[in-house]
Structures are given as C-alpha cells and as structure tokens.
Coordinates of C-alpha atoms in Angstrom, one line a residue:
Chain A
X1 CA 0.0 0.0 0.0
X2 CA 1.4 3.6 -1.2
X3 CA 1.6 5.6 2.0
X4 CA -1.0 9.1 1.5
X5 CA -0.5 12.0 -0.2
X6 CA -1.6 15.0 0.4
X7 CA 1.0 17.5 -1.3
X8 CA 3.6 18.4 -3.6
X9 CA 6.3 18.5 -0.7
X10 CA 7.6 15.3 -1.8
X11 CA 7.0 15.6 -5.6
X12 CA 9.9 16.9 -8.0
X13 CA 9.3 17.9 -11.6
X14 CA 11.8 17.2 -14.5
X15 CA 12.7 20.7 -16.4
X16 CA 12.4 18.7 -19.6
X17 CA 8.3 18.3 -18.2
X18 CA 7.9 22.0 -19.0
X19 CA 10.7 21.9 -22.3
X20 CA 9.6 25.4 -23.7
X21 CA 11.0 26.6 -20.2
X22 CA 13.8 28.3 -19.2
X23 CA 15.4 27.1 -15.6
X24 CA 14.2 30.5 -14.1
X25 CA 10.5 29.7 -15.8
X26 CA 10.2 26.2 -13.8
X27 CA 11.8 26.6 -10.5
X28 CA 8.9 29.8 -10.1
X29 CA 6.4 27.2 -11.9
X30 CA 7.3 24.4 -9.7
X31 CA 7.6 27.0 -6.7
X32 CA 3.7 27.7 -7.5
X33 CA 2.0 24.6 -7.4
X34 CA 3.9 23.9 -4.2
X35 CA 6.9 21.2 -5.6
X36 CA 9.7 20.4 -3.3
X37 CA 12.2 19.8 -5.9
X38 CA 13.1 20.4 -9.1
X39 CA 15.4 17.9 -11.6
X40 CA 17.5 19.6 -13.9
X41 CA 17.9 18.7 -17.5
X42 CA 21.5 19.7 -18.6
X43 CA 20.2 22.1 -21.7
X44 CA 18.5 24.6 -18.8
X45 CA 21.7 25.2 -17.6
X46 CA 23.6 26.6 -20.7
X47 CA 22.2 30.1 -21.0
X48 CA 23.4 31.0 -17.6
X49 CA 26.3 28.1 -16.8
X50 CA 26.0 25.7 -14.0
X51 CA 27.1 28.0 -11.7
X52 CA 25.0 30.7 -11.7
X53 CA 22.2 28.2 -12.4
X54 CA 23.4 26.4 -8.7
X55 CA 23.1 30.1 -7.2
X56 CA 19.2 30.2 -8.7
X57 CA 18.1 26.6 -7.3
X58 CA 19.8 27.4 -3.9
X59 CA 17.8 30.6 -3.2
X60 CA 15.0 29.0 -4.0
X61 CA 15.6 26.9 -1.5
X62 CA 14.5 24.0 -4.1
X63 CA 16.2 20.5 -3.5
X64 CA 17.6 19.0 -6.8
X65 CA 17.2 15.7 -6.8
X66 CA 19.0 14.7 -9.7
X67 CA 20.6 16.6 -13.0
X68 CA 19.8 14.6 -16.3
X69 CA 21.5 12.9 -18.2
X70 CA 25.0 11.6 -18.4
X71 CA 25.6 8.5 -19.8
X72 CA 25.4 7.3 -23.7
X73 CA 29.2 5.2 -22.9
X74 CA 28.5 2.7 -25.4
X75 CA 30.6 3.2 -29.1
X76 CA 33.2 0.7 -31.4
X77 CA 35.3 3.5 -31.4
X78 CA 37.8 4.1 -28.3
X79 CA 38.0 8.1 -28.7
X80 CA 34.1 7.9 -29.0
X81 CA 34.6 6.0 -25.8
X82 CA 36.6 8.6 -24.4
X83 CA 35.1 12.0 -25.4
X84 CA 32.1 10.2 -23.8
X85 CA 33.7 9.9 -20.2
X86 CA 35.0 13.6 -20.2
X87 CA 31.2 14.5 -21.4
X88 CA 30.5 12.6 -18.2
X89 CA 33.1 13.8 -16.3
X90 CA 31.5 17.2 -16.8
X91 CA 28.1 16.4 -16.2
X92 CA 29.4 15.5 -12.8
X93 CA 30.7 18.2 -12.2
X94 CA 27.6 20.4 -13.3
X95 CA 25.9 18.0 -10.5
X96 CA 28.0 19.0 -8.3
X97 CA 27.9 22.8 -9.2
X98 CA 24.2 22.7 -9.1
X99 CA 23.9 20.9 -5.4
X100 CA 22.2 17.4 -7.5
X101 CA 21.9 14.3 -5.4
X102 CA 22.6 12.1 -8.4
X103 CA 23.3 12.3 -12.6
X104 CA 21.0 10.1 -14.0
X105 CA 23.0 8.0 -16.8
X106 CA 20.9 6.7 -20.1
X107 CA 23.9 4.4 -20.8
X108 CA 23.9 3.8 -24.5
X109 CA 23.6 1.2 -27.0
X110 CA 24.6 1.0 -30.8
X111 CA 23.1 -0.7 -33.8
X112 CA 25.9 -3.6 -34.8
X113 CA 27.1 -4.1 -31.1
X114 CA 25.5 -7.1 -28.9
X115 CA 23.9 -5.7 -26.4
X116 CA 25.4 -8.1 -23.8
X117 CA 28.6 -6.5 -25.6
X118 CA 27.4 -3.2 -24.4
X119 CA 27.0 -3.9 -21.2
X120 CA 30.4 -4.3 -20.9
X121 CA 31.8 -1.6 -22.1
X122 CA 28.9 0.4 -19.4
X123 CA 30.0 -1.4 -16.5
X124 CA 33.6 -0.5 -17.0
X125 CA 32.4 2.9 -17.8
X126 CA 30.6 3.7 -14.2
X127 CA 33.1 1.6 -12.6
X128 CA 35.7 4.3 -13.4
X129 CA 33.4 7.2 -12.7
X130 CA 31.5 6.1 -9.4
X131 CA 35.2 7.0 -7.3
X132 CA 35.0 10.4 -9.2
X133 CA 31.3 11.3 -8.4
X134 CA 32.1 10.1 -4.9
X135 CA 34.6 13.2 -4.9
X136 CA 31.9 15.4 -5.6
X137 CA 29.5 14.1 -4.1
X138 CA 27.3 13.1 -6.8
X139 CA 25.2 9.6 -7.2
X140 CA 25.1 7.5 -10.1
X141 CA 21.9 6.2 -11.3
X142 CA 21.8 3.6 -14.0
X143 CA 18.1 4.5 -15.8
X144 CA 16.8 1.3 -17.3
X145 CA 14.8 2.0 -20.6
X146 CA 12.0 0.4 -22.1
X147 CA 13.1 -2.1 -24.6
X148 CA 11.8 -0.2 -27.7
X149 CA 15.1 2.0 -27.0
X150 CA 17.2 -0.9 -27.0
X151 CA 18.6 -0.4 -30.8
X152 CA 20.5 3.2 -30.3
X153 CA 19.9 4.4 -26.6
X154 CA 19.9 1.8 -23.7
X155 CA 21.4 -2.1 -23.5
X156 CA 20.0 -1.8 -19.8
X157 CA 16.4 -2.5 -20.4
X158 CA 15.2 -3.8 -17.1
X159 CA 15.9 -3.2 -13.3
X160 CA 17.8 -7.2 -13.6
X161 CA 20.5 -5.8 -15.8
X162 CA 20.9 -2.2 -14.3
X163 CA 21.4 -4.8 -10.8
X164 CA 23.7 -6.4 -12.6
X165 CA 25.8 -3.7 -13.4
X166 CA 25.3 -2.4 -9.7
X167 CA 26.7 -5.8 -8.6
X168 CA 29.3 -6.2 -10.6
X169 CA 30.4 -2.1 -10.3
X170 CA 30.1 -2.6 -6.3
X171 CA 30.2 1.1 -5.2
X172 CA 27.6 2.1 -2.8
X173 CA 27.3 5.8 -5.2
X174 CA 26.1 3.5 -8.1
X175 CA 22.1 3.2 -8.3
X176 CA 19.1 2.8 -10.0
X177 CA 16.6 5.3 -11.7
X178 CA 13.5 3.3 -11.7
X179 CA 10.9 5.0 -14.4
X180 CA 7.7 3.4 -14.5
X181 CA 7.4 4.4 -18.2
X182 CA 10.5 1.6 -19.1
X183 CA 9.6 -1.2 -16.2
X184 CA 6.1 -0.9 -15.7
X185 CA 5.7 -4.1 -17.9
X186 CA 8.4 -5.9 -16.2
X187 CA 6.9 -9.3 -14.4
X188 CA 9.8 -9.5 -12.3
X189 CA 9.6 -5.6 -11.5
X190 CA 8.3 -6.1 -7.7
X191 CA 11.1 -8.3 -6.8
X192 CA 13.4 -6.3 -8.3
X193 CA 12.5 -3.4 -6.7
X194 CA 12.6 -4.6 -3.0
X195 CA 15.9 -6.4 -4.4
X196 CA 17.2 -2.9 -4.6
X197 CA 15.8 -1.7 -1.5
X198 CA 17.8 -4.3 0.3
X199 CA 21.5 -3.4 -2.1
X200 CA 21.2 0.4 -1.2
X201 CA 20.6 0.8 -4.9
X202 CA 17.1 2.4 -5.2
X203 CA 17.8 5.7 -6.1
X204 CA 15.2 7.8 -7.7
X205 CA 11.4 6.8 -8.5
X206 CA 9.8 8.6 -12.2
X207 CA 6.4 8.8 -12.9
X208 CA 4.1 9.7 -15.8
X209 CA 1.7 7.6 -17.6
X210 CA 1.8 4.5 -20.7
X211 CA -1.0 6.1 -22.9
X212 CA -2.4 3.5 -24.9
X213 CA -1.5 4.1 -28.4
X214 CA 1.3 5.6 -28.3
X215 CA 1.8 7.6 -31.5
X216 CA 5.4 8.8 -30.8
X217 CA 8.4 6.4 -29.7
X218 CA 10.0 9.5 -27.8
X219 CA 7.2 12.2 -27.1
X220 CA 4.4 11.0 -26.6
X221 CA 4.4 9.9 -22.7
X222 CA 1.2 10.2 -20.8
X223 CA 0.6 12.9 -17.8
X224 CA -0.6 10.5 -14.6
X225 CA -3.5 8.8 -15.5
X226 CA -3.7 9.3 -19.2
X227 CA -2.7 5.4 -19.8
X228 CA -2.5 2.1 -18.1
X229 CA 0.0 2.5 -15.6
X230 CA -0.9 1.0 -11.9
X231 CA 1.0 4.1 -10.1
X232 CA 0.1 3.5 -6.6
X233 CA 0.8 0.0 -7.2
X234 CA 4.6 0.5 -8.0
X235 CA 4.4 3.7 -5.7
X236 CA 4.0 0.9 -2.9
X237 CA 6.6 -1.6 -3.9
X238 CA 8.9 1.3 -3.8
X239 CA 8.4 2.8 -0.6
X240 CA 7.9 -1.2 1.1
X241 CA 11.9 -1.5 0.0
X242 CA 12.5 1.9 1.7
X243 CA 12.7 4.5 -0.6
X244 CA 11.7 7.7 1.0
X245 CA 12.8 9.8 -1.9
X246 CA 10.9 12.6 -4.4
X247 CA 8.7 11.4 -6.5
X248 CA 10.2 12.6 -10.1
X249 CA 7.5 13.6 -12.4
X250 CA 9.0 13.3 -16.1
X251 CA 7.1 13.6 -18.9
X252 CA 7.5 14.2 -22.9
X253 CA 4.9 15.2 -24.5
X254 CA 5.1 17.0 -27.8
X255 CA 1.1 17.5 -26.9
X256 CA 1.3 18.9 -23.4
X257 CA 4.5 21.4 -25.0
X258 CA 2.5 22.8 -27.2
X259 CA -0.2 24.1 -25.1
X260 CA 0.1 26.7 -22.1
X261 CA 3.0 25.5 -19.5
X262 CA 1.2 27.2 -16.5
X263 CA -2.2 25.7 -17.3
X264 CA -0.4 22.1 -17.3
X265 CA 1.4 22.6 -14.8
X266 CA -2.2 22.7 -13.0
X267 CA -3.0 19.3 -14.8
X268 CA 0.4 18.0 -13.3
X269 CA -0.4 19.4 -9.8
X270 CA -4.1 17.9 -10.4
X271 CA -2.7 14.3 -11.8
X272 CA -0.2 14.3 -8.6
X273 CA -2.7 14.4 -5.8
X274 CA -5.0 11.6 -7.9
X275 CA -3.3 9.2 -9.5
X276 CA 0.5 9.1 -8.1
Chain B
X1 CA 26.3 -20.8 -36.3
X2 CA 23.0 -20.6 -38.2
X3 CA 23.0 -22.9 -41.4
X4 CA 23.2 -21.6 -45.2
X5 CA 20.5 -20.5 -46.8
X6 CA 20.8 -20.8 -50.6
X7 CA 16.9 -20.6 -51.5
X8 CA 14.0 -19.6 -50.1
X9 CA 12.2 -23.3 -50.2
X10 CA 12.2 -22.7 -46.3
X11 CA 10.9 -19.5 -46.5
X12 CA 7.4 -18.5 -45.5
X13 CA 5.6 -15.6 -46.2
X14 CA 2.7 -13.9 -44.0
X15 CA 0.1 -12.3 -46.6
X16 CA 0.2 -9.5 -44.1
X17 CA 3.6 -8.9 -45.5
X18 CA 2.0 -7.3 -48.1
X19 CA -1.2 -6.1 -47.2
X20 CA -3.0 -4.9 -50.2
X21 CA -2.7 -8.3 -52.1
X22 CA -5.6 -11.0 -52.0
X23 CA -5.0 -15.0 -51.2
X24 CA -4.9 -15.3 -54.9
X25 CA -2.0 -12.5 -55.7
X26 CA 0.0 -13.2 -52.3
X27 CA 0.2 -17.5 -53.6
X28 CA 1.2 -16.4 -57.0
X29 CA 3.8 -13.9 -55.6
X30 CA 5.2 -16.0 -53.2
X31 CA 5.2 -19.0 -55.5
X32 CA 7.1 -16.3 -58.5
X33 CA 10.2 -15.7 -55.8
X34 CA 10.1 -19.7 -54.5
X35 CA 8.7 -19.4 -51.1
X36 CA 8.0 -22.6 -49.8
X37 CA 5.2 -21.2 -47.8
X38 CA 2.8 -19.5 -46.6
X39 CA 1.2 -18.1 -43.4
X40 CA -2.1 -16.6 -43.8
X41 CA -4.1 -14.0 -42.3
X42 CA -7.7 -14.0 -41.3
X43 CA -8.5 -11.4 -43.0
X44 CA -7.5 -12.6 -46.9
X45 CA -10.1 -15.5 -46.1
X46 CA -13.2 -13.2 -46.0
X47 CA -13.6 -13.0 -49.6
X48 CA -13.7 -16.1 -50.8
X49 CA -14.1 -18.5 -47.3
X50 CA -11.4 -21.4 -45.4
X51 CA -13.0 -23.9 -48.0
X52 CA -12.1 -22.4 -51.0
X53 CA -9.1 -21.0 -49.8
X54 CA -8.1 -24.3 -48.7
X55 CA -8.2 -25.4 -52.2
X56 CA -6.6 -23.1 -53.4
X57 CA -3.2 -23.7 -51.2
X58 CA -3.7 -27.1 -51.8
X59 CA -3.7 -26.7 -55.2
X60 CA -0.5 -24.1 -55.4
X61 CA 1.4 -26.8 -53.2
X62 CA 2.1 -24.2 -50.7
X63 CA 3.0 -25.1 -47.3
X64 CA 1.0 -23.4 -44.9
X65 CA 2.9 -22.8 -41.2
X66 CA 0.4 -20.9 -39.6
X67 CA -2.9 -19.1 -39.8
X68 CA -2.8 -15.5 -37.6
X69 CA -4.3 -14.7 -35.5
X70 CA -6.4 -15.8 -32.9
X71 CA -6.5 -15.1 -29.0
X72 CA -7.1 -11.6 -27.3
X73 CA -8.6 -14.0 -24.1
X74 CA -8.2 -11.4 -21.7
X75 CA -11.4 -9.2 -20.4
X76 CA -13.1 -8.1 -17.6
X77 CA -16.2 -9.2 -18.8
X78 CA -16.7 -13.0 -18.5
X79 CA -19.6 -12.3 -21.6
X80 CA -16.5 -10.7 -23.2
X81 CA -14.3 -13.9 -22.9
X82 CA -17.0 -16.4 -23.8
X83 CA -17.3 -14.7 -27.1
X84 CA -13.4 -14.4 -27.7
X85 CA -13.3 -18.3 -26.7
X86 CA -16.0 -19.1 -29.8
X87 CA -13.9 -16.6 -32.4
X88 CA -11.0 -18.5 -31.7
X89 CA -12.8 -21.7 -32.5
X90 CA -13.6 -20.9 -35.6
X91 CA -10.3 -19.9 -35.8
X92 CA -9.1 -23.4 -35.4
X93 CA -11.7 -24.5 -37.6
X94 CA -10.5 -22.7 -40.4
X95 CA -6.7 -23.5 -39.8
X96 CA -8.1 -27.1 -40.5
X97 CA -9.7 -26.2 -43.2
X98 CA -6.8 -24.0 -45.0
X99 CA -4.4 -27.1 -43.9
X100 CA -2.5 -24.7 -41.2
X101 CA 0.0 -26.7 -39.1
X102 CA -0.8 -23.9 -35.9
X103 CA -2.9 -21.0 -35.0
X104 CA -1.0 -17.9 -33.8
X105 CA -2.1 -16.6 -30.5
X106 CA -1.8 -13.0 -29.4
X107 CA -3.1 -13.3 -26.3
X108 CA -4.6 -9.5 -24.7
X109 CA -4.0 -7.4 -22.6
X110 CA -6.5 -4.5 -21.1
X111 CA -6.1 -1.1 -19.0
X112 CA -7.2 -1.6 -15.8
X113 CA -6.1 -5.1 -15.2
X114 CA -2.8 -6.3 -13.7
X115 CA -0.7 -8.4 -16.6
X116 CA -0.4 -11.0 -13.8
X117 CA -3.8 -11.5 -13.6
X118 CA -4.5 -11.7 -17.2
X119 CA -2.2 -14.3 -17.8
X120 CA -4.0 -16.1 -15.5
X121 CA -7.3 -15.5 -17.8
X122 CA -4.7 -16.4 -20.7
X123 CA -3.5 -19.8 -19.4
X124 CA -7.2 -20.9 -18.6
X125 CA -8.5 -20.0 -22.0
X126 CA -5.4 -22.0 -24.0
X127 CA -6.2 -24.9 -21.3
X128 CA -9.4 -25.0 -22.6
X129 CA -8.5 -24.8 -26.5
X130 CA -5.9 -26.9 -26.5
X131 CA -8.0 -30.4 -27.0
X132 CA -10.5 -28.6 -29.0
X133 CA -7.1 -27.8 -31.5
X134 CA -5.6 -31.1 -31.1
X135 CA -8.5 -32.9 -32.7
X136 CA -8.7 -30.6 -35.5
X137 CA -5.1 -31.3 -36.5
X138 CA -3.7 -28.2 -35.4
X139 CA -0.8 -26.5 -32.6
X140 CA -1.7 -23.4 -30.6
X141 CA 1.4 -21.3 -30.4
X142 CA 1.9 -18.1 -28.4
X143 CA 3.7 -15.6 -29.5
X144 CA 5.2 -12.9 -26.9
X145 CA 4.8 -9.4 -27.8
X146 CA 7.2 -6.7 -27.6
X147 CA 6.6 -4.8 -24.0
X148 CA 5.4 -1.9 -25.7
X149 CA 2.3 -3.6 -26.7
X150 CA 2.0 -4.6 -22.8
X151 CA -1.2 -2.1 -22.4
X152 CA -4.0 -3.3 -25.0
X153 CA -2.4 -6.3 -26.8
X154 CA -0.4 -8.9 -24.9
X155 CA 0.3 -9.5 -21.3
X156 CA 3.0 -11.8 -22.7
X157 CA 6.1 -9.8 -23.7
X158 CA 9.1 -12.3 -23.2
X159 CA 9.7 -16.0 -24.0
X160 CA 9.9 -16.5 -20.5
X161 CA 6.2 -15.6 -19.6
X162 CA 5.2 -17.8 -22.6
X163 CA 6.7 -20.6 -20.9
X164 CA 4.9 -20.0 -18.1
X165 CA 2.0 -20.7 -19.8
X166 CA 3.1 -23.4 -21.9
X167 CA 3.9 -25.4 -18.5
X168 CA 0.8 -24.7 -16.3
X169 CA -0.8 -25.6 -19.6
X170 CA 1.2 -28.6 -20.4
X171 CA -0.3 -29.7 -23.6
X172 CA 2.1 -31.0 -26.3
X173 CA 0.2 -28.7 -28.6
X174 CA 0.5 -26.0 -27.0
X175 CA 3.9 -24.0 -27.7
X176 CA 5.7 -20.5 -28.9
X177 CA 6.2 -18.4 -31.8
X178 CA 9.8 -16.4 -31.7
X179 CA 9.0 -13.0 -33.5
X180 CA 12.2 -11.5 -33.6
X181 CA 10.7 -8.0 -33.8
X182 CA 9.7 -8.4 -30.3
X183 CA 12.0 -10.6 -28.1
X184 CA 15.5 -9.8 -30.0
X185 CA 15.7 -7.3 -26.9
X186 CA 15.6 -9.8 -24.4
X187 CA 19.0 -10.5 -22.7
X188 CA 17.2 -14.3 -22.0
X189 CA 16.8 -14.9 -25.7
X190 CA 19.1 -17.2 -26.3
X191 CA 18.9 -19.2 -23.1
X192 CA 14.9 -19.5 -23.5
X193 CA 15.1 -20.5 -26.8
X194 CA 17.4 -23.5 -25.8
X195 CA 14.3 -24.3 -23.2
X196 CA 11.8 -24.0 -25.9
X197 CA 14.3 -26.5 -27.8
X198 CA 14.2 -29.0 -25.1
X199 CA 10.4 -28.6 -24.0
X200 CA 9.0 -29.1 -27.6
X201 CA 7.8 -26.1 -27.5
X202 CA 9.3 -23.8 -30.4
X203 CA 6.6 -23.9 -32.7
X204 CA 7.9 -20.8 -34.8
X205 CA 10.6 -18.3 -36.0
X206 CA 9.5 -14.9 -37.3
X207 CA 11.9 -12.4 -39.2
X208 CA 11.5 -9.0 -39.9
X209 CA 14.0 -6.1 -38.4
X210 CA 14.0 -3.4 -35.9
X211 CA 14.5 -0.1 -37.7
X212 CA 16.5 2.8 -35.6
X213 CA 14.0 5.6 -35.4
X214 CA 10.8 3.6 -35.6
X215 CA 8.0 6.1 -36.6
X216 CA 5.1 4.6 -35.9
X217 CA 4.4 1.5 -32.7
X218 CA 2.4 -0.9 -35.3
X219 CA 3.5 -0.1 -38.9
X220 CA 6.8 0.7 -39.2
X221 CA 8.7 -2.5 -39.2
X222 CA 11.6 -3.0 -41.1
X223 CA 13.0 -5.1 -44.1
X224 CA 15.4 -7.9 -42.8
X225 CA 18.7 -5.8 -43.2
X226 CA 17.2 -1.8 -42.5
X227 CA 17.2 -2.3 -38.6
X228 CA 19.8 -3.4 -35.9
X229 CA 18.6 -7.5 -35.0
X230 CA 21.3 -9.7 -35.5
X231 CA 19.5 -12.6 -37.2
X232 CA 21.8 -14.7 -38.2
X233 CA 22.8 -14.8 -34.6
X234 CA 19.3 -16.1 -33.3
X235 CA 18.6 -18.2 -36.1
X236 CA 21.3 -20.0 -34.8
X237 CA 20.4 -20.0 -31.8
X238 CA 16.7 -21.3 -32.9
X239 CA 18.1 -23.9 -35.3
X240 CA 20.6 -25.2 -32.6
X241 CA 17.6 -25.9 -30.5
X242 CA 16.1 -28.5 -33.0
X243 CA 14.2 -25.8 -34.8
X244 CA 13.5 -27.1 -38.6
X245 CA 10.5 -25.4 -39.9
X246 CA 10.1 -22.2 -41.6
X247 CA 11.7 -18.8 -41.4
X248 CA 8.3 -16.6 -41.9
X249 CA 9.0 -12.8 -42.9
X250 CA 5.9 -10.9 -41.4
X251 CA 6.7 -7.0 -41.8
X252 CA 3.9 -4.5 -41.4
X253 CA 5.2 -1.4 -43.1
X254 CA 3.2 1.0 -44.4
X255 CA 5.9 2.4 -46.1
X256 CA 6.1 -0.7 -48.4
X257 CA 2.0 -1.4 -48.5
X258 CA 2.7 2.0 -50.6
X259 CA 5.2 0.9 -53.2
X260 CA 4.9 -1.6 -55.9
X261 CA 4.1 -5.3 -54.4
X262 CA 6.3 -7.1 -56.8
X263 CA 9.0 -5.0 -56.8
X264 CA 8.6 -5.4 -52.9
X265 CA 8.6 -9.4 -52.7
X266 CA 11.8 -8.5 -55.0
X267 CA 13.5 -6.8 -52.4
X268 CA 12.3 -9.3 -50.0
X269 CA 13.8 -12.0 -51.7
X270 CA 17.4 -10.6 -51.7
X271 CA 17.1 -9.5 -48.6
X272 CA 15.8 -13.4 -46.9
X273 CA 19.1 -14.5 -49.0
X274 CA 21.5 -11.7 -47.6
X275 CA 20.4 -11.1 -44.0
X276 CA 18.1 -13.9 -42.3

C-alpha cells in the first residue's frame, strides 16, 4: 500500500516536463504549485552556466534531486569511448555545481554491437566514474529504458541488468533510476525493486503515464493517468523497500509542449494528488 | 552458427507482408520468388471463405505454417471472454480447413487489469482450447509481444512468460512463436530459446527487423537488413535448438504497402538470402 499524499512536498518535476521553459520559468512554476524539488535537464543550464544556475536553485531553496543525463558510454570506437567519459566527467561536475543528489545516466547502445557487448563496455564505464562522483558528491543512477530503445539508446532495459551492473560495479554511489514508463511491464519488477531496497541501490522513482497508443516512440508519454499504468501500485513496492525519496515527475509530451506550460502545470499538480 | 540458406524453399511468407494483395496474388507472388510457404491471415479468407481458400493452397502446393491470429482471451467481462473463446474456434476451424499446421495466439492485454492476472485468464483459456485444437489437427502457439504492446495487446512480452503458460498448460500442442521483432531485446533470448528446444515447445521463427527511429508502434517495421537485430545470430540459436521449420518474414510497413508489391517481394527476396 502507497503511503498518503496530500501535497507536492515530496513531488519533483523534470525541467524537460515544461521543455519550452527556461530554468528560471520552472523553478517559479514548480515554486507555485507547491513542488519540493526540481530535476534539472543539462540544456537549462547553458544560457546561464552551471554556476549561476546552482546560485538560482539554492535561493530558491528547491532541492535538486538529480541533474539529467549523463551516460550514452556505449561506441566501437575508443576516442568515441573517451570523449564520452569527459562529457561525463563534466556532467558531474555540473551535479556537483548545481547541489544534485545524483546524474541520471541513459547508458547507451549502438546498432551492430551485442547488447550483452554493451554492457560491458557500461559497467567498465561507471566503474571508473563512481570514485569520481564520490569526490563530488554526486550519485550514479543507472536509468533502465524500455526495450523499444534498445537499438540506439539503452542495453539496460530492465531493473535485472541495471542490478547487474550495480553488482558487478560494487560502489555504494552507483544506483538505479526506476521510471515506470520503461519497467512498468516488467513481471519481475516487484522483486526487483525490493531487491534494490535491500543493495542500497534504489535511487530515484519517475512517474508519468503509458497512454495507450502511443503515436510517438520519444514524445508522446502520458501525464498520470492518461494510460495504463498502476502508479500506486509501484508507488507501494517502492516505498515497502524503503525508498523515501521525491517522487520525479517526467514527462515528454510534444502534446502537453504545445499548449500553455502554466495551465499544465495545474493538470500536473491535479494528476499528482489523484493518480501518483 | 545458423545454417546456409541458398533458396527460399524454407521461407514462409505472412500475406500480411503485403497487405493490399488477396489470397490469390500473395500465392502467386510467393510462389514467383520460390517461397516454400505461406502463413495466412484471417482477413484474406473473408472473400472467398477457409474452403475455398483451402483449395486453393492445396492446389499451389504451398505449405502453410500458420494461420494469424487468434486469442485476445483477456477481459473483464466474462460475456466478453466467452465470445473471444468461440472466435477462436472458428479460428481453429479454419486453420483445418486451409491445412495450417498452428494458430497464432496473441493473447490480450487490457487497462485496468494487472498483466499477472490476465495471464492467469490467458493460461485458462489455452487450457481449454488446447483439446479442441488437437482434434482438429492443429498447434496453438503463443507468440510474446514486444513490451510496448503490454497495455491493449499482450500481457506476454518475453519467452519466459510464454513458458509460463506453456507449463501450467502442459499440452504438447500447446507451444511458442519467436518474432524476432519483439523478443530480439531480451537479454534471456538465447537461453529461453534453448528451453523451448528442449520442451517441444518452439513452434515458430518470425523475421523482420527493428528499424533505428521507428515512426510509428504498429506499422513501421523493417526489411530484414534496414534495422539493428542480429539474425543470423538467433537463427542459430533457434536452429541449434532443434528448430526445422520455416523462417516466416511478417513485416507491417506501411511504407512498403505503398510501393509496388512485386517489386517489394523482390526486395524481399534478396534480402531473406543476404540477411536472415
């Protein structure tokens, strides 16, 4: 059972939710509707630099729970390889800058590589940066995404393999992102879940909605309770293994963009108290 | 190591392939490029009926692996199931007649309903049509669908969950299609297939391909060779495991529906040579 909710104290939007927005634009948006935190997408912080942007979220007093996203380590070529860990190395950094608890990583994958292949080359990839973001005090969290973006984006497409890497990495900074849009299908997704309450590795928990047919691979996710996901359902596996984190509302919607950001913003608040 | 192909006599064709083509068209265009076979949909029977249609694959000597689709068990609505249960009958009745060695089963899914629980409606319903198939001559197989059809289509979306079923079912009839296009993902694959192997239960190998970019959930499949699955590799894998039958090429693609049908199966036929 999904303990009661009665406010946004414990809710945290994804910048990316509000995409026409500028950083200012969403932390006085989410400041509105009453959200406690606020995760950053890395493309909000360029017109003013992670530093500045830092200075913003702190006098707002808003917690950041993660920045997003690091990742994409996968590639045939080593300098590819490479250019992808000082990318990463960055991204920490702007964490760090920015007071983040964690970088969410969407790990990579690439057409002509074996995805078991890919894997690899990811777990050697976090293994080397989870001593790094343990300097700045960052968090890594592995995001496991749905299997349709298994051919150019993600060879972790389930909470099993995201474990395994967790396992096999062994660094009590390296996590999982659990987004209901990518597991909610996922039979052994309870177990896993209070599997990762016991490691230390649940991390962060994202929410928005499956809306039954989908008509876009990438923007077309559902605000809560648009589609078919059980949210209070998952909502309760999660906090049963312990996690007493922000809910992370994420949602891309080429729909909900188009329309007026304060008026969703109101749905968001709306679909929060209902359905999450 | 998957074995040579140097003709398409094990080749199968689902008229789907190429949907604006009649019974009569897709026989003589599969027969023109040397497909040994043929798997039929439902819906080039209407016109001229399984009894004629029958005949007519009888006649044109073409093997005929399958007959898609029946299934879709799952409802809240017990009125609901009943008349799903008597579709799929005649179903069965018209793989007899058409001389169809199984019935393809994708199985349902609905909002509202936990995808444990459904399979649970699943397993009772293929329990119950199992016998009625056997003495018609003909082999139920389930075929998993990708987890992005987990909301309205099929609470089955690995080969693992299809096991499941086949088990608690345990009919020697009863048993799986492998559509590449929707397990290739699955970091069991290979393993499960090796099960299927030993259970007698691999009733089926589908190719198409997984195209980077997909535009559109249902339609947008790709040509073996446009997309990222490595078929060789699973066909080896399927083929190791005692598999002998056909190698059907189902592709819903709206972008080919549009071209010239001919010229299609053209490109089809190189492409079964080069890539499966």
């Amino acid at each position: 059972m999904a303990s009661t909710i009665d406010d946004l104290g414990r809710c945290a939007i994804h910048t990316m939710t509000n995409k026409p927005w500028s950083l200012a634009q969403c932390i006085a948006g989410y400041q509105k509707i009453g959200a406690g935190g606020i995760s950053v997408w890395r493309n909000v912080l360029e017109a003013q630099g992670a530093k500045v942007s830092g200075k913003m979220l702190r006098d707002a007093g808003m917690v950041v729970p993660a920045l997003v996203r690091g990742g994409f380590f996968v590639s045939a070529d080593p300098k590819q390889r490479q250019s992808a860990m000082d990318s990463n190395r960055v991204c920490i950094d702007e964490a760090r800058e920015i007071g983040a608890k964690m970088v969410v990583l969407v790990v990579g994958a690439v057409p002509g590589m074996s995805l078991e292949e890919a894997r690899k080359q990811v777990t050697g990839a976090i293994a080397t940066l989870a001593p790094i973001a343990q300097d700045a005090g960052v968090k890594l969290a592995i995001e496991p995404l749905h299997p349709m973006y298994a051919g150019d984006r993600s060879c972790i497409n389930r909470m099993t393999e995201a474990r395994h890497v967790c396992e096999q990495v062994g660094h009590p900074g390296v996590g999982i992102a659990v987004d209901v849009y990518h597991v909610w299908w996922d039979p052994n997704l309870q177990e896993e879940i209070a599997l990762a309450g016991k490691q230390g590795t649940l991390f962060a928990f994202h929410v928005c909605d499956w809306r039954l047919n989908t008509r876009d691979l990438l923007d077309d996710r559902g605000l809560m309770g648009d589609g078919c996901i059980d949210l209070k359902t998952i909502r309760g596996w999660v906090e049963a293994a312990g996690f007493d984190g922000f809910n992370e509302v994420e949602i891309f919607s080429s729909e909900y963009w188009a329309t007026d950001q304060d008026a969703y913003l109101e749905k968001i608040r709306a679909a929060y108290l209902k359905h999450v």
